[in-house]
Coordinates of C-alpha atoms in Angstrom, one line a residue:
M1 CA 95.2 101.6 104.3
T2 CA 96.1 105.2 104.8
L3 CA 94.9 108.1 102.6
P4 CA 97.3 111.1 102.5
A5 CA 96.3 114.6 103.5
N6 CA 95.6 116.8 100.6
S7 CA 98.0 119.4 101.7
A8 CA 100.8 117.5 103.6
T9 CA 103.9 119.5 104.5
P10 CA 107.1 117.7 103.4
S11 CA 109.9 117.0 105.8
A12 CA 113.1 115.0 105.6
A13 CA 112.3 112.9 108.7
N14 CA 108.7 112.2 107.8
P15 CA 108.1 112.6 104.0
P16 CA 104.5 113.0 102.9
L17 CA 102.6 110.1 101.4
N18 CA 102.3 110.4 97.6
G19 CA 99.3 108.0 97.5
P20 CA 97.5 105.4 99.6
E21 CA 99.8 103.6 102.0
L22 CA 99.3 99.8 102.5
L23 CA 99.9 99.2 106.2
C24 CA 100.1 95.7 107.9
P25 CA 100.5 94.5 111.4
A26 CA 103.7 92.8 112.5
G27 CA 103.9 90.6 115.6
N28 CA 107.6 89.8 115.2
P29 CA 110.5 90.9 113.0
N30 CA 110.0 88.0 110.5
A31 CA 106.3 89.0 110.0
M32 CA 107.6 92.5 109.3
K33 CA 110.0 91.3 106.6
L34 CA 107.2 89.2 105.0
A35 CA 104.9 92.1 104.9
F36 CA 107.5 94.2 103.1
A37 CA 108.4 91.4 100.8
Y38 CA 104.7 91.2 99.7
G39 CA 104.3 94.9 99.1
A40 CA 103.4 96.6 102.3
D41 CA 104.5 100.2 102.5
A42 CA 104.6 100.2 106.4
V43 CA 104.0 98.0 109.4
Y44 CA 102.9 98.7 112.9
A45 CA 104.0 96.8 116.0
G46 CA 103.0 96.9 119.6
E47 CA 105.3 98.4 122.3
P48 CA 105.5 95.4 124.6
R49 CA 104.5 97.3 127.8
Y50 CA 101.9 99.7 126.5
S51 CA 100.0 98.2 123.6
L52 CA 97.0 95.9 123.3
R53 CA 99.2 93.1 122.0
V54 CA 100.8 91.8 125.2
R55 CA 100.3 88.2 123.8
N56 CA 101.5 87.3 120.3
N57 CA 104.1 90.0 120.4
S58 CA 107.7 89.0 120.1
F59 CA 109.1 92.5 120.0
T60 CA 111.6 93.7 122.6
L61 CA 113.4 97.0 122.9
Q62 CA 116.4 95.5 121.1
N63 CA 114.6 94.0 118.1
L64 CA 112.4 97.0 117.8
A65 CA 115.5 99.0 117.2
E66 CA 116.8 96.5 114.7
S67 CA 113.4 96.3 113.0
I68 CA 112.9 100.1 112.7
A69 CA 116.4 100.4 111.2
Y70 CA 115.6 97.6 108.8
A71 CA 112.4 99.2 107.7
H72 CA 114.1 102.5 107.1
A73 CA 116.9 100.9 105.1
Q74 CA 114.2 99.4 102.8
G75 CA 112.5 102.8 102.4
K76 CA 109.6 101.6 104.5
R77 CA 107.8 103.1 107.5
F78 CA 107.5 101.6 111.0
Y79 CA 104.9 102.7 113.5
V80 CA 105.0 101.7 117.2
V81 CA 101.6 101.2 118.9
V82 CA 101.1 102.6 122.4
N83 CA 97.3 102.2 122.6
I84 CA 96.3 100.8 126.0
A85 CA 94.0 102.7 128.3
P86 CA 96.5 103.1 131.1
H87 CA 95.6 103.1 134.8
N88 CA 97.6 105.4 137.1
A89 CA 100.2 102.7 137.9
K90 CA 101.0 102.4 134.2
L91 CA 102.0 106.1 134.0
T92 CA 104.6 105.9 136.8
H93 CA 107.5 105.2 134.4
F94 CA 105.7 106.0 131.1
V95 CA 107.8 109.0 130.1
S96 CA 111.1 107.3 130.7
H97 CA 110.0 104.2 128.8
M98 CA 108.8 106.4 125.9
Q99 CA 112.1 108.1 125.9
Q100 CA 113.7 104.8 125.0
I101 CA 111.1 104.3 122.2
V102 CA 111.4 107.8 120.7
E103 CA 115.2 107.4 120.5
L104 CA 114.6 104.5 118.1
Q105 CA 113.1 107.0 115.6
P106 CA 109.8 105.3 114.8
D107 CA 107.9 107.1 112.0
A108 CA 105.0 107.6 114.5
L109 CA 103.5 106.4 117.7
I110 CA 99.9 105.1 117.6
V111 CA 98.0 106.2 120.7
S112 CA 94.4 106.3 121.9
D113 CA 94.3 107.8 125.4
P114 CA 94.0 111.6 125.8
G115 CA 96.3 111.6 128.8
V116 CA 99.0 109.7 126.8
V117 CA 98.6 112.3 124.0
M118 CA 99.1 115.1 126.4
L119 CA 102.2 113.5 128.0
L120 CA 103.8 112.7 124.7
R121 CA 103.1 116.2 123.4
Q122 CA 104.7 117.8 126.5
H123 CA 107.8 115.6 126.6
F124 CA 108.3 114.7 122.9
P125 CA 106.8 117.5 120.8
Q126 CA 108.6 116.5 117.6
Q127 CA 107.4 112.9 117.7
P128 CA 104.6 112.3 115.2
L129 CA 101.4 110.8 116.7
H130 CA 98.7 108.8 115.1
L131 CA 95.3 108.2 116.8
S132 CA 94.4 104.6 117.2
V133 CA 91.1 103.0 116.1
Q134 CA 90.6 102.5 119.9
A135 CA 89.7 106.2 120.1
N136 CA 86.5 105.5 118.2
T137 CA 86.6 108.5 115.8
V138 CA 83.3 108.5 113.9
N139 CA 82.7 112.1 112.8
W140 CA 84.4 115.1 111.2
A141 CA 84.3 117.2 114.3
A142 CA 86.4 114.6 116.2
L143 CA 88.9 114.7 113.3
Q144 CA 89.2 118.5 113.8
F145 CA 89.5 118.1 117.5
W146 CA 92.4 115.7 117.3
Q147 CA 94.1 117.8 114.6
Q148 CA 94.1 120.6 117.1
Q149 CA 95.8 118.4 119.6
G150 CA 98.7 117.8 117.2
I151 CA 97.6 114.4 115.8
E152 CA 98.9 113.9 112.2
R153 CA 96.8 110.9 111.3
V154 CA 93.5 109.4 112.6
I155 CA 92.7 105.7 112.2
L156 CA 88.9 105.8 111.7
S157 CA 86.4 103.6 113.5
R158 CA 85.7 100.4 111.7
E159 CA 81.9 101.0 112.0
L160 CA 81.9 103.8 109.4
S161 CA 80.5 103.5 105.9
L162 CA 82.4 104.6 102.8
K163 CA 79.9 107.5 102.5
E164 CA 80.8 108.7 106.1
I165 CA 84.5 108.3 105.4
G166 CA 84.2 110.4 102.3
E167 CA 82.3 113.1 104.2
M168 CA 85.0 113.2 106.8
R169 CA 87.7 113.5 104.1
T170 CA 85.8 116.4 102.5
A171 CA 85.3 118.2 105.9
V172 CA 89.0 117.8 107.0
P173 CA 91.1 117.5 103.8
D174 CA 94.4 118.2 105.4
M175 CA 94.4 115.3 107.9
E176 CA 95.7 111.9 107.0
I177 CA 93.1 109.2 107.6
E178 CA 93.6 105.4 107.9
V179 CA 90.9 102.8 107.5
F180 CA 90.9 99.0 108.0
V181 CA 90.3 97.1 104.8
H182 CA 90.5 93.6 106.3
G183 CA 90.2 92.0 109.7
A184 CA 87.9 91.4 112.6
L185 CA 85.1 93.6 113.7
C186 CA 84.7 94.0 117.4
M187 CA 81.4 93.3 119.3
A188 CA 81.6 96.8 120.7
Y189 CA 82.8 100.2 119.5
S190 CA 86.2 99.2 118.1
G191 CA 88.4 97.8 120.8
R192 CA 86.4 98.9 123.8
C193 CA 85.1 95.4 124.6
L194 CA 84.6 94.1 128.1
L195 CA 83.7 90.5 127.2
S196 CA 87.2 89.0 127.7
G197 CA 87.5 90.7 131.1
Y198 CA 84.0 89.5 132.2
I199 CA 84.5 85.9 131.2
N200 CA 88.2 85.3 131.8
K201 CA 89.3 88.2 134.0
R202 CA 91.7 89.3 131.2
D203 CA 91.0 92.9 130.3
A204 CA 91.1 93.6 126.5
N205 CA 91.7 97.3 127.3
Q206 CA 94.9 96.4 129.1
G207 CA 96.3 94.2 126.3
T208 CA 95.3 90.7 127.5
C209 CA 92.2 90.0 125.3
T210 CA 91.4 86.3 124.9
N211 CA 89.3 86.9 121.8
A212 CA 86.3 85.5 123.6
C213 CA 84.0 87.0 120.9
R214 CA 85.5 84.5 118.5
W215 CA 84.9 81.4 120.5
Q216 CA 82.2 79.0 119.6
Y217 CA 79.3 78.7 122.1
Q218 CA 76.4 76.4 122.6
S219 CA 73.1 77.6 124.0
Q220 CA 71.7 75.7 127.0
A221 CA 69.1 76.2 129.6
A222 CA 70.2 78.4 132.5
V223 CA 71.7 76.3 135.3
A224 CA 73.3 77.5 138.5
D225 CA 77.1 78.1 138.0
A226 CA 76.8 76.8 134.4
C227 CA 79.6 77.9 132.1
C228 CA 79.6 78.6 128.4
Q229 CA 80.6 75.7 126.1
H230 CA 82.5 76.3 122.9
Q231 CA 80.3 75.4 120.0
R232 CA 79.1 78.5 118.0
A233 CA 80.7 81.9 117.5
R234 CA 77.7 83.8 118.8
A235 CA 79.5 87.1 119.5
S236 CA 81.8 87.3 116.6
T237 CA 80.8 89.5 113.6
T238 CA 81.6 88.9 110.0
E239 CA 85.2 89.6 109.0
R240 CA 85.8 93.0 107.4
S241 CA 87.0 92.5 103.9
T242 CA 87.0 95.0 101.0
T243 CA 88.0 92.3 98.5
P244 CA 85.5 90.6 96.2
R245 CA 83.8 87.5 97.7

């Protein structure tokens, strides 16, 4: 859910929020349509090459274009996620690939890496940027810093309390903030987990997380070359949910 800035500047291309925005993930065009049908104001979807959703992501450049156009025709917003922590090789064609995405006119790109922010600001200064939860924003000073870098919205870390969120809103009233109201909580500062890479050689920070924290494990005496057995979800925290239980 996104809380609007208290002094948003209207524009035809990116009108201000008039109240909280209900934002849902979409792994494919059908999921996007279902989210809108059930009342979502906006969806976000991973750019296939540069998001943390390499798996369970049915979007291509072609159906991204169709989906963004569909969302706008419904009066909805569509955000494209570009939130990996890219190594040098990933930056080789980054700007040319982002040119293709920017031309689709998403309402914003969701980013996490400072270098990515810099490159997008240099090459696409008019493209709105939102800061991903992967950036681990946990205080008002960080909000001010990212505002100075041209970020329009910050998705706050899931580890924050309502009191802390309120303090950040008071300190930086002219910044849009987004908070998770439902979903998993990482066994790490949000999204910076190394467990999947350690166990399965699939790096969560490169988009190939196997959700090893949500497996079930069984404790056993240490044995040479012993491997974990799936019995109890030892590393998975309680689901985040702001609805009554």
